[in-house]
Short mmCIF file of C-alpha atoms in Angstrom, two decimals:
data_model
loop_
_atom_site.label_atom_id
_atom_site.label_comp_id
_atom_site.label_asym_id
_atom_site.label_seq_id
_atom_site.Cartn_x
_atom_site.Cartn_y
_atom_site.Cartn_z
CA UNK A 105 18.91 -24.23 -85.34
CA UNK A 106 22.29 -25.85 -84.69
CA UNK A 107 25.48 -23.83 -84.50
CA UNK A 108 29.07 -24.07 -83.29
CA UNK A 109 29.96 -21.68 -80.47
CA UNK A 110 33.56 -20.83 -79.64
CA UNK A 111 33.63 -21.46 -75.90
CA UNK A 112 37.02 -19.79 -75.63
CA UNK A 113 40.09 -19.38 -77.80
CA UNK A 114 42.15 -22.53 -78.23
CA UNK A 115 42.05 -25.88 -80.05
CA UNK A 116 39.23 -27.46 -82.03
CA UNK A 117 37.82 -28.86 -78.78
CA UNK A 118 36.73 -25.29 -77.98
CA UNK A 119 34.12 -25.49 -80.77
CA UNK A 120 30.89 -26.64 -79.14
CA UNK A 121 27.82 -27.64 -81.17
CA UNK A 122 24.68 -26.22 -79.56
CA UNK A 123 21.02 -25.63 -80.32
CA UNK A 124 19.99 -21.99 -80.36
CA UNK A 125 17.13 -19.84 -81.73
CA UNK A 126 17.07 -19.15 -85.45
CA UNK A 127 18.05 -15.47 -85.86
CA UNK A 128 15.56 -12.89 -87.06
CA UNK A 129 16.23 -10.62 -90.01
CA UNK A 130 16.38 -6.85 -90.22
CA UNK A 131 16.20 -4.32 -93.04
CA UNK A 132 18.38 -5.29 -96.05
CA UNK A 133 18.93 -8.79 -94.64
CA UNK A 134 17.97 -12.28 -95.75
CA UNK A 135 17.72 -15.56 -93.83
CA UNK A 136 19.65 -18.38 -95.50
CA UNK A 137 19.20 -22.10 -94.96
CA UNK A 138 22.84 -23.17 -95.01
CA UNK A 139 23.93 -25.79 -97.52
CA UNK A 140 27.71 -25.46 -97.35
CA UNK A 141 30.41 -23.63 -95.40
CA UNK A 142 33.91 -22.96 -96.68
CA UNK A 143 36.69 -23.40 -94.11
CA UNK A 144 39.53 -20.88 -94.37
CA UNK A 145 42.83 -20.27 -92.53
CA UNK A 146 41.38 -17.14 -90.86
CA UNK A 147 38.82 -19.42 -89.16
CA UNK A 148 41.65 -21.22 -87.40
CA UNK A 149 43.58 -18.04 -86.62
CA UNK A 150 40.56 -16.45 -84.96
CA UNK A 151 39.76 -19.64 -83.06
CA UNK A 152 43.31 -19.88 -81.73
CA UNK A 153 43.95 -16.24 -80.82
CA UNK A 154 41.91 -13.85 -78.71
CA UNK A 155 44.06 -11.02 -80.09
CA UNK A 156 43.05 -11.84 -83.67
CA UNK A 157 39.43 -12.27 -82.58
CA UNK A 158 39.60 -8.83 -81.01
CA UNK A 159 41.25 -7.33 -84.08
CA UNK A 160 38.69 -8.73 -86.52
CA UNK A 161 35.76 -7.56 -84.38
CA UNK A 162 37.38 -4.15 -83.67
CA UNK A 163 37.35 -5.04 -79.97
CA UNK A 164 33.58 -5.68 -79.90
CA UNK A 165 33.63 -9.39 -79.01
CA UNK A 166 30.07 -10.64 -78.41
CA UNK A 167 29.18 -12.99 -75.56
CA UNK A 168 28.42 -15.77 -78.03
CA UNK A 169 31.00 -16.15 -80.80
CA UNK A 170 30.02 -18.09 -83.93
CA UNK A 171 32.87 -18.36 -86.42
CA UNK A 172 32.74 -18.78 -90.19
CA UNK A 173 32.46 -16.34 -93.10
CA UNK A 174 31.83 -18.38 -96.27
CA UNK A 175 28.30 -19.63 -96.90
CA UNK A 176 26.19 -21.09 -99.69
CA UNK A 177 22.52 -21.85 -99.29
CA UNK A 178 18.89 -21.10 -100.07
CA UNK A 179 17.06 -17.88 -99.15
CA UNK A 180 14.26 -18.59 -96.65
CA UNK A 181 13.08 -15.05 -95.87
CA UNK A 182 13.84 -11.53 -97.06
CA UNK A 183 13.69 -8.31 -95.06
CA UNK A 184 12.52 -4.86 -95.99
CA UNK A 185 14.65 -3.22 -98.66
CA UNK A 186 15.79 -6.49 -100.28
CA UNK A 187 14.95 -6.39 -103.99
CA UNK A 188 17.55 -8.64 -105.65
CA UNK A 189 16.69 -11.87 -103.83
CA UNK A 190 13.54 -13.81 -103.02
CA UNK A 191 12.75 -16.99 -101.05
CA UNK A 192 14.04 -20.04 -102.88
CA UNK A 193 16.98 -18.27 -104.51
CA UNK A 194 20.31 -20.08 -104.32
CA UNK A 195 22.98 -17.69 -103.05
CA UNK A 196 26.52 -17.54 -101.75
CA UNK A 197 28.72 -14.95 -100.12
CA UNK A 198 31.46 -13.82 -97.77
CA UNK A 199 29.65 -12.40 -94.76
CA UNK A 200 30.59 -9.45 -92.56
CA UNK A 201 34.36 -9.48 -93.12
CA UNK A 202 35.88 -7.84 -91.10
CA UNK A 203 33.59 -8.80 -88.25
CA UNK A 204 31.89 -12.10 -87.45
CA UNK A 205 30.06 -13.85 -90.27
CA UNK A 206 28.37 -16.43 -87.99
CA UNK A 207 28.20 -19.01 -90.79
CA UNK A 208 28.96 -22.07 -88.62
CA UNK A 209 25.22 -22.62 -88.31
CA UNK A 210 22.35 -24.33 -90.10
CA UNK A 211 20.67 -20.94 -90.64
CA UNK A 212 22.47 -17.65 -91.27
CA UNK A 213 21.38 -14.03 -91.60
CA UNK A 214 23.20 -11.97 -94.20
CA UNK A 215 23.27 -8.44 -95.55
CA UNK A 216 21.89 -8.91 -99.05
CA UNK A 217 24.52 -6.52 -100.41
CA UNK A 218 27.19 -9.09 -99.54
CA UNK A 219 25.58 -11.91 -101.54
CA UNK A 220 25.46 -13.05 -105.15
CA UNK A 221 23.29 -15.57 -106.95
CA UNK A 222 24.97 -18.97 -107.04
CA UNK A 223 26.17 -19.74 -110.58
CA UNK A 224 24.49 -22.80 -112.09
CA UNK A 225 27.97 -24.19 -112.81
CA UNK A 226 28.55 -24.67 -109.06
CA UNK A 227 26.83 -27.07 -106.72
CA UNK A 228 26.43 -25.88 -103.13
CA UNK A 229 29.67 -27.48 -101.95
CA UNK A 230 31.67 -25.77 -104.69
CA UNK A 231 29.86 -22.48 -104.04
CA UNK A 232 30.62 -22.67 -100.32
CA UNK A 233 34.30 -23.10 -101.19
CA UNK A 234 34.50 -19.97 -103.28
CA UNK A 235 33.82 -16.53 -101.73
CA UNK A 236 36.68 -15.73 -99.34
CA UNK A 237 39.48 -17.46 -101.24
CA UNK A 238 38.34 -16.26 -104.67
CA UNK A 239 37.75 -12.68 -103.52
CA UNK A 240 41.15 -12.60 -101.81
CA UNK A 241 42.75 -13.87 -105.02
CA UNK A 242 40.81 -11.29 -107.06
CA UNK A 243 41.98 -8.47 -104.83
CA UNK A 244 45.58 -9.77 -104.97
CA UNK A 245 45.73 -10.33 -108.73
CA UNK A 246 43.38 -7.65 -110.08
CA UNK A 247 42.91 -4.87 -107.52
CA UNK A 248 46.42 -4.74 -106.02
CA UNK A 249 48.56 -6.70 -108.47
CA UNK A 250 47.21 -5.00 -111.61
CA UNK A 251 48.28 -8.10 -113.55
CA UNK A 252 48.40 -7.51 -117.31
CA UNK A 253 48.52 -9.68 -120.39
CA UNK A 254 51.98 -11.11 -121.01
CA UNK A 255 53.39 -10.36 -117.57
CA UNK A 256 55.34 -12.98 -115.65
CA UNK A 257 53.51 -13.72 -112.37
CA UNK A 258 54.82 -15.89 -109.52
CA UNK A 259 52.13 -17.34 -107.23
CA UNK A 260 53.24 -19.02 -104.03
CA UNK A 261 51.28 -21.96 -102.56
CA UNK A 262 49.54 -22.27 -105.91
CA UNK A 263 47.76 -25.44 -104.81
CA UNK A 264 46.18 -23.76 -101.77
CA UNK A 265 42.81 -22.10 -101.33
CA UNK A 266 43.76 -18.58 -102.43
CA UNK A 267 46.61 -19.72 -104.66
CA UNK A 268 44.54 -22.01 -106.88
CA UNK A 269 42.07 -19.19 -107.58
CA UNK A 270 44.94 -16.74 -108.20
CA UNK A 271 46.44 -19.03 -110.85
CA UNK A 272 43.15 -19.21 -112.74
CA UNK A 273 42.45 -15.47 -112.54
CA UNK A 274 45.98 -14.57 -113.65
CA UNK A 275 45.69 -16.97 -116.60
CA UNK A 276 42.36 -15.41 -117.54
CA UNK A 277 44.14 -12.04 -117.68
CA UNK A 278 46.73 -13.51 -120.05
CA UNK A 279 49.70 -13.70 -117.70
CA UNK A 280 52.54 -16.22 -117.81
CA UNK A 281 51.98 -17.99 -114.47
CA UNK A 282 54.59 -19.73 -112.34
CA UNK A 283 53.24 -21.68 -109.38
CA UNK A 284 55.10 -22.99 -106.36
CA UNK A 285 54.03 -26.02 -104.33
CA UNK A 286 55.44 -29.38 -103.27
CA UNK A 287 56.12 -32.01 -105.92
CA UNK A 288 53.01 -34.06 -105.08
CA UNK A 289 50.83 -31.13 -106.18
CA UNK A 290 52.53 -30.51 -109.52
CA UNK A 291 49.74 -32.03 -111.62
CA UNK A 292 47.11 -30.17 -109.63
CA UNK A 293 48.82 -26.81 -110.25
CA UNK A 294 49.52 -27.43 -113.94
CA UNK A 295 45.91 -28.46 -114.54
CA UNK A 296 44.84 -25.10 -113.15
CA UNK A 297 46.59 -23.56 -116.15
CA UNK A 298 50.01 -22.67 -114.74
CA UNK A 299 52.74 -22.36 -117.37
CA UNK A 300 55.57 -23.38 -115.07
CA UNK A 301 55.90 -25.24 -111.77
CA UNK A 302 58.53 -24.91 -109.04
CA UNK A 303 58.91 -27.52 -106.31
CA UNK A 304 59.84 -25.31 -103.36
CA UNK A 305 61.22 -28.31 -101.45
CA UNK A 306 63.81 -29.13 -104.13
CA UNK A 307 65.55 -25.80 -104.64
CA UNK A 308 64.87 -22.25 -103.36
CA UNK A 309 62.65 -20.43 -105.83
CA UNK A 310 64.90 -17.35 -105.76
CA UNK A 311 67.69 -19.46 -107.26
CA UNK A 312 65.46 -20.36 -110.19
CA UNK A 313 63.80 -17.04 -111.06
CA UNK A 314 64.60 -13.43 -111.73
CA UNK A 315 62.94 -10.32 -113.16
CA UNK A 316 59.38 -11.35 -112.33
CA UNK A 317 56.72 -8.69 -112.92
CA UNK A 318 54.38 -9.63 -110.05
CA UNK A 319 54.63 -11.91 -107.01
CA UNK A 320 51.52 -13.06 -105.14
CA UNK A 321 52.92 -14.30 -101.82
CA UNK A 322 50.35 -16.18 -99.73
CA UNK A 323 52.87 -17.44 -97.15
CA UNK A 324 52.57 -16.11 -93.59
CA UNK A 325 56.28 -15.31 -93.18
CA UNK A 326 58.27 -12.07 -93.34
CA UNK A 327 61.38 -14.03 -94.33
CA UNK A 328 59.53 -15.64 -97.25
CA UNK A 329 58.22 -12.27 -98.43
CA UNK A 330 61.75 -10.83 -98.39
CA UNK A 331 62.85 -13.71 -100.62
CA UNK A 332 59.97 -12.86 -102.97
CA UNK A 333 61.19 -9.26 -103.22
CA UNK A 334 64.54 -10.53 -104.50
CA UNK A 335 63.04 -12.08 -107.66
CA UNK A 336 61.11 -8.99 -108.74
CA UNK A 337 62.41 -6.76 -111.49
CA UNK A 338 62.72 -3.01 -110.85
CA UNK A 339 59.26 -1.51 -110.90
CA UNK A 340 57.75 -4.93 -110.11
CA UNK A 341 54.81 -5.45 -107.78
CA UNK A 342 54.57 -7.57 -104.63
CA UNK A 343 51.21 -8.52 -103.14
CA UNK A 344 51.06 -10.34 -99.80
CA UNK A 345 48.24 -11.44 -97.50
CA UNK A 346 49.54 -9.97 -94.24
CA UNK A 347 49.11 -6.16 -94.33
CA UNK A 348 50.67 -5.90 -90.86
CA UNK A 349 54.03 -6.98 -92.38
CA UNK A 350 54.37 -3.63 -94.18
CA UNK A 351 56.77 -2.00 -91.71
CA UNK A 352 59.01 -5.09 -91.60
CA UNK A 353 59.55 -5.15 -95.38
CA UNK A 354 59.44 -1.43 -96.25
CA UNK A 355 63.21 -0.93 -96.38
CA UNK A 356 63.73 -3.91 -98.68
CA UNK A 357 60.95 -2.72 -101.01
CA UNK A 358 62.61 0.67 -101.32
CA UNK A 359 66.04 -0.81 -101.89
CA UNK A 360 64.77 -3.14 -104.62
CA UNK A 361 62.72 -0.33 -106.22
CA UNK A 362 59.52 -2.36 -106.19
CA UNK A 363 56.07 -1.70 -104.75
CA UNK A 364 54.41 -3.78 -102.06
CA UNK A 365 50.77 -4.03 -101.09
CA UNK A 366 49.04 -6.06 -98.38
CA UNK A 367 45.60 -7.60 -98.90
CA UNK A 368 42.85 -8.05 -96.34
CA UNK A 369 39.64 -9.17 -98.00
CA UNK A 370 36.35 -7.34 -97.40
CA UNK A 371 32.81 -8.54 -97.99
CA UNK A 372 31.45 -7.29 -101.31
CA UNK A 373 28.57 -8.58 -103.38
CA UNK A 374 29.88 -6.54 -106.32
CA UNK A 375 33.28 -8.27 -106.36
CA UNK A 376 31.63 -11.67 -105.95
CA UNK A 377 29.41 -10.86 -108.94
CA UNK A 378 32.55 -10.27 -111.03
CA UNK A 379 33.91 -13.65 -109.96
CA UNK A 380 30.53 -15.26 -110.67
CA UNK A 381 30.78 -14.01 -114.24
CA UNK A 382 34.17 -15.71 -114.68
CA UNK A 383 32.71 -18.91 -113.20
CA UNK A 384 29.73 -18.85 -115.58
CA UNK A 385 32.11 -18.37 -118.51
CA UNK A 386 34.28 -21.29 -117.38
CA UNK A 387 37.42 -19.27 -116.64
CA UNK A 388 37.49 -19.99 -112.89
CA UNK A 389 36.34 -22.98 -110.87
CA UNK A 390 36.97 -23.95 -107.25
CA UNK A 391 38.78 -27.21 -106.57
CA UNK A 392 37.18 -28.95 -103.59
CA UNK A 393 39.34 -31.78 -102.28
CA UNK A 394 37.78 -32.58 -98.90
CA UNK A 395 34.14 -32.44 -97.79
CA UNK A 396 32.96 -33.00 -94.21
CA UNK A 397 29.50 -33.25 -92.68
CA UNK A 398 28.25 -30.59 -90.27
CA UNK A 399 28.92 -32.93 -87.34
CA UNK A 400 32.53 -33.10 -88.52
CA UNK A 401 33.16 -29.36 -88.70
CA UNK A 402 35.96 -29.43 -86.10
CA UNK A 403 37.73 -32.11 -88.18
CA UNK A 404 37.38 -29.86 -91.23
CA UNK A 405 39.16 -27.12 -89.33
CA UNK A 406 41.87 -29.60 -88.36
CA UNK A 407 42.36 -30.50 -92.03
CA UNK A 408 42.96 -26.84 -92.91
CA UNK A 409 45.10 -26.27 -89.83
CA UNK A 410 47.41 -29.11 -90.86
CA UNK A 411 48.71 -26.93 -93.69
CA UNK A 412 48.63 -29.90 -96.06
CA UNK A 413 45.23 -29.32 -97.66
CA UNK A 414 45.14 -28.85 -101.42
CA UNK A 415 42.38 -26.72 -102.94
CA UNK A 416 39.43 -26.13 -100.65
CA UNK A 417 37.94 -27.85 -97.60
CA UNK A 418 34.15 -27.55 -97.25
CA UNK A 419 31.47 -28.55 -94.75
CA UNK A 420 28.19 -29.82 -96.22
CA UNK A 421 25.11 -28.80 -94.21
CA UNK A 422 21.42 -29.79 -94.23
CA UNK A 423 22.24 -32.64 -96.62
CA UNK A 424 22.18 -35.71 -94.46
CA UNK A 425 22.47 -38.29 -97.22
CA UNK A 426 25.69 -36.76 -98.46
CA UNK A 427 26.87 -36.08 -94.93
CA UNK A 428 26.54 -39.74 -94.04
CA UNK A 429 28.44 -40.83 -97.15
CA UNK A 430 31.27 -38.36 -97.47
CA UNK A 431 34.38 -38.98 -95.43
CA UNK A 432 37.75 -37.35 -95.88
CA UNK A 433 40.10 -39.12 -98.22
CA UNK A 434 43.79 -38.94 -97.48
CA UNK A 435 45.72 -36.37 -99.50
CA UNK A 436 47.61 -39.21 -101.22
CA UNK A 437 44.32 -40.78 -102.36
CA UNK A 438 43.07 -37.42 -103.65
CA UNK A 439 46.32 -36.90 -105.56
CA UNK A 440 45.95 -40.36 -107.09
CA UNK A 441 42.53 -39.42 -108.48
CA UNK A 442 43.84 -36.15 -109.93
CA UNK A 443 46.83 -37.96 -111.44
CA UNK A 444 44.48 -40.51 -113.06
CA UNK A 445 42.77 -37.80 -115.09
CA UNK A 446 46.01 -35.90 -115.50
CA UNK A 447 47.38 -38.81 -117.54
CA UNK A 448 44.79 -37.95 -120.20
CA UNK A 449 45.48 -34.22 -120.16
CA UNK A 450 49.27 -34.42 -119.87
CA UNK A 451 49.85 -37.72 -121.75
CA UNK A 452 52.21 -38.65 -118.94
CA UNK A 453 52.37 -42.44 -119.20
CA UNK A 454 55.06 -42.57 -116.53
CA UNK A 455 52.32 -41.94 -113.94
CA UNK A 456 50.26 -44.97 -114.93
CA UNK A 457 52.17 -47.70 -113.07
CA UNK A 458 52.26 -45.58 -109.93
CA UNK A 459 48.52 -44.92 -109.75
CA UNK A 460 47.01 -48.19 -111.03
CA UNK A 461 47.09 -51.51 -109.24
CA UNK A 462 48.09 -54.42 -111.52
CA UNK A 463 44.53 -55.79 -111.49
CA UNK A 464 42.93 -52.46 -112.49
CA UNK A 465 40.13 -53.37 -114.88
CA UNK A 466 36.79 -52.24 -116.35
CA UNK A 467 38.24 -50.31 -119.29
CA UNK A 468 35.42 -50.59 -121.86
CA UNK A 469 37.26 -48.46 -124.42
CA UNK A 470 40.55 -50.35 -124.39
CA UNK A 471 41.07 -52.52 -127.52
CA UNK A 472 40.77 -56.17 -126.63
CA UNK A 473 39.55 -55.26 -123.14
CA UNK A 474 43.13 -55.24 -121.88
CA UNK A 475 43.37 -54.95 -118.12
CA UNK A 476 45.74 -53.21 -115.78
CA UNK A 477 48.26 -50.48 -116.66
CA UNK A 478 48.83 -51.94 -120.15
CA UNK A 479 45.18 -51.55 -121.07
CA UNK A 480 44.99 -48.06 -119.60
CA UNK A 481 48.02 -46.86 -121.56
CA UNK A 482 46.45 -48.20 -124.76
CA UNK A 483 43.20 -46.44 -123.90
CA UNK A 484 44.95 -43.11 -123.33
CA UNK A 485 46.94 -43.40 -126.55
CA UNK A 486 43.84 -44.08 -128.64
CA UNK A 487 41.70 -41.50 -126.91
CA UNK A 488 44.21 -38.66 -127.01
CA UNK A 489 45.06 -39.44 -130.64
CA UNK A 490 41.39 -39.15 -131.58
CA UNK A 491 40.96 -35.96 -129.55
CA UNK A 492 44.32 -34.11 -129.51
CA UNK A 493 42.88 -30.99 -127.82
CA UNK A 494 41.37 -33.03 -124.98
CA UNK A 495 41.21 -31.28 -121.59
CA UNK A 496 39.85 -32.87 -118.41
CA UNK A 497 39.05 -30.71 -115.39
CA UNK A 498 38.32 -32.35 -112.03
CA UNK A 499 35.82 -30.32 -110.00
CA UNK A 500 35.25 -32.49 -106.93
CA UNK A 501 36.64 -35.65 -105.34
CA UNK A 502 34.90 -37.25 -102.38
CA UNK A 503 34.37 -40.62 -100.75
CA UNK A 504 35.73 -43.12 -98.27
CA UNK A 505 39.16 -44.70 -98.13
CA UNK A 506 37.88 -47.56 -100.31
CA UNK A 507 35.94 -45.72 -103.00
CA UNK A 508 36.07 -42.22 -104.42
CA UNK A 509 33.44 -40.32 -106.36
CA UNK A 510 34.56 -37.84 -108.98
CA UNK A 511 32.73 -34.95 -110.63
CA UNK A 512 34.65 -33.65 -113.61
CA UNK A 513 34.27 -32.45 -117.17
CA UNK A 514 35.97 -33.25 -120.45
CA UNK A 515 36.16 -30.91 -123.43
CA UNK A 516 37.42 -31.71 -126.92
CA UNK A 517 36.79 -31.04 -130.60
CA UNK A 518 34.95 -34.00 -132.10
CA UNK A 519 36.59 -33.92 -135.53
CA UNK A 520 37.31 -37.62 -136.11
CA UNK A 521 35.36 -40.85 -135.88
CA UNK A 522 35.98 -42.75 -132.68
CA UNK A 523 34.42 -46.02 -131.53
CA UNK A 524 31.68 -45.66 -134.14
CA UNK A 525 30.77 -42.06 -133.23
CA UNK A 526 30.45 -39.92 -136.35
CA UNK A 527 32.40 -36.63 -136.04
CA UNK A 528 30.35 -33.50 -135.32
CA UNK A 529 33.25 -31.06 -135.88
CA UNK A 530 32.07 -29.25 -132.74
CA UNK A 531 33.72 -28.36 -129.46
CA UNK A 532 31.97 -30.58 -126.93
CA UNK A 533 31.90 -30.48 -123.15
CA UNK A 534 30.99 -33.77 -121.50
CA UNK A 535 30.24 -34.37 -117.83
CA UNK A 536 32.13 -37.12 -116.05
CA UNK A 537 30.60 -38.73 -112.97
CA UNK A 538 32.60 -41.77 -111.96
CA UNK A 539 33.39 -43.96 -109.00
CA UNK A 540 36.78 -45.49 -108.39
CA UNK A 541 37.76 -48.24 -106.00
CA UNK A 542 41.07 -47.80 -104.19
CA UNK A 543 43.31 -50.32 -102.47
CA UNK A 544 46.57 -49.40 -100.74
CA UNK A 545 46.43 -45.96 -102.34
CA UNK A 546 46.05 -47.26 -105.92
CA UNK A 547 43.05 -47.48 -108.24
CA UNK A 548 41.71 -50.99 -108.76
CA UNK A 549 38.42 -50.43 -110.62
CA UNK A 550 36.54 -47.58 -112.24
CA UNK A 551 32.90 -47.34 -113.28
CA UNK A 552 30.82 -45.39 -115.75
CA UNK A 553 33.27 -44.69 -118.58
CA UNK A 554 30.73 -46.43 -120.80
CA UNK A 555 27.88 -44.26 -119.51
CA UNK A 556 29.12 -40.98 -120.93
CA UNK A 557 30.18 -42.74 -124.16
CA UNK A 558 26.62 -44.03 -124.60
CA UNK A 559 25.23 -40.58 -123.88
CA UNK A 560 27.59 -39.05 -126.43
CA UNK A 561 26.45 -41.58 -129.04
CA UNK A 562 22.83 -40.63 -128.45
CA UNK A 563 22.97 -36.86 -128.03
CA UNK A 564 26.37 -35.51 -129.04
CA UNK A 565 26.87 -33.94 -125.61
CA UNK A 566 26.09 -34.47 -121.97
CA UNK A 567 25.03 -31.40 -119.94
CA UNK A 568 27.57 -30.17 -117.41
CA UNK A 569 25.70 -28.98 -114.29
CA UNK A 570 22.60 -28.33 -116.36
CA UNK A 571 24.37 -26.51 -119.17
CA UNK A 572 24.88 -28.13 -122.61
#
């Protein structure tokens, strides 16, 4: 098999791709053919620091260090004592945390108790993006935050890996969610379900908020956490992702009469099964914004290390066709795609001129086949009038700097005739698979709008990831 060894702590150049024997399995273990690997901030922290590597392995650093903890793939073999999985099963999990998960490899051994069956709603890339970030968010919001219906919850870095899951979980619990991020990620955060957005670059959040019930602080800064304490009401709850900060903030917690709890995620098939249930029910979905091939794994780490990544960064493995095609889009290009669909959901026509080039065309639903921003605005007006409860969720954006593929879904109640389609009076969910051409950061052409319209005419619905 192929794997990335950490030659020594340092930069991404210390990750060396090598060929090594496929590992054998022991009791309660399975062998997984890797399909996707989620890249997380802890990957970079462990790569950079021998101290953190020592901490996470409890001082037992092996001679050969293979990083990575998130994995999605197909079971190849099962060991004695494994009853819940069989060869051919599609699985995902957070492996051996704390410890070394060894997922930066084309084959991975895993304790079956740390795995869950991959929900049908997720492809492998989306599944690989999920375990660590979603389980951290679950522990922050549910286990430590005890978020309840109607509570006001502030989530920092709401567009990030953990943050974007935390927003969705808190909304599922019925909270009023406030998300912080930079202005360019406002649409992304609001489409997750946030009720309110704060641009942290414009004005300090503590000057805009007070008497918050719960703060989920994902920022690696004592100073930032102290600012979070100041917006909590008495009896409020702070959850942060750096348990070792406890002694530095204890006095301020006591003075403010609030509780504080640090989170360090642990591998658990049971917790992942709870998250899988929310995914199957449509309450939570990962947002993958950058996908790299296995040969580009160091670049994937660099994308996360930059601190500018929105959503999740994933490495696709054992999928050479996709690996050859997918290249990282710039963050501006990704935001343009999200804003394109956000115009439908938010009816924000002010975004149209910014995201569409003047020659944008191929709008088969626009009356008179109008081109450019004028035609698109007319399309949105007609479409959102016909379907006032329309919601579009973007699941994945990928491609080159010239063209972007999009996997999304659209849900609406079909209660009025539109373009000759007789109303069904049903709530429909329709898959969207489109390609967009980009030039100078703007959309110039889009394909396949007519494809899902034709499918809707024929069947009344288009399956989303195999589900009607």
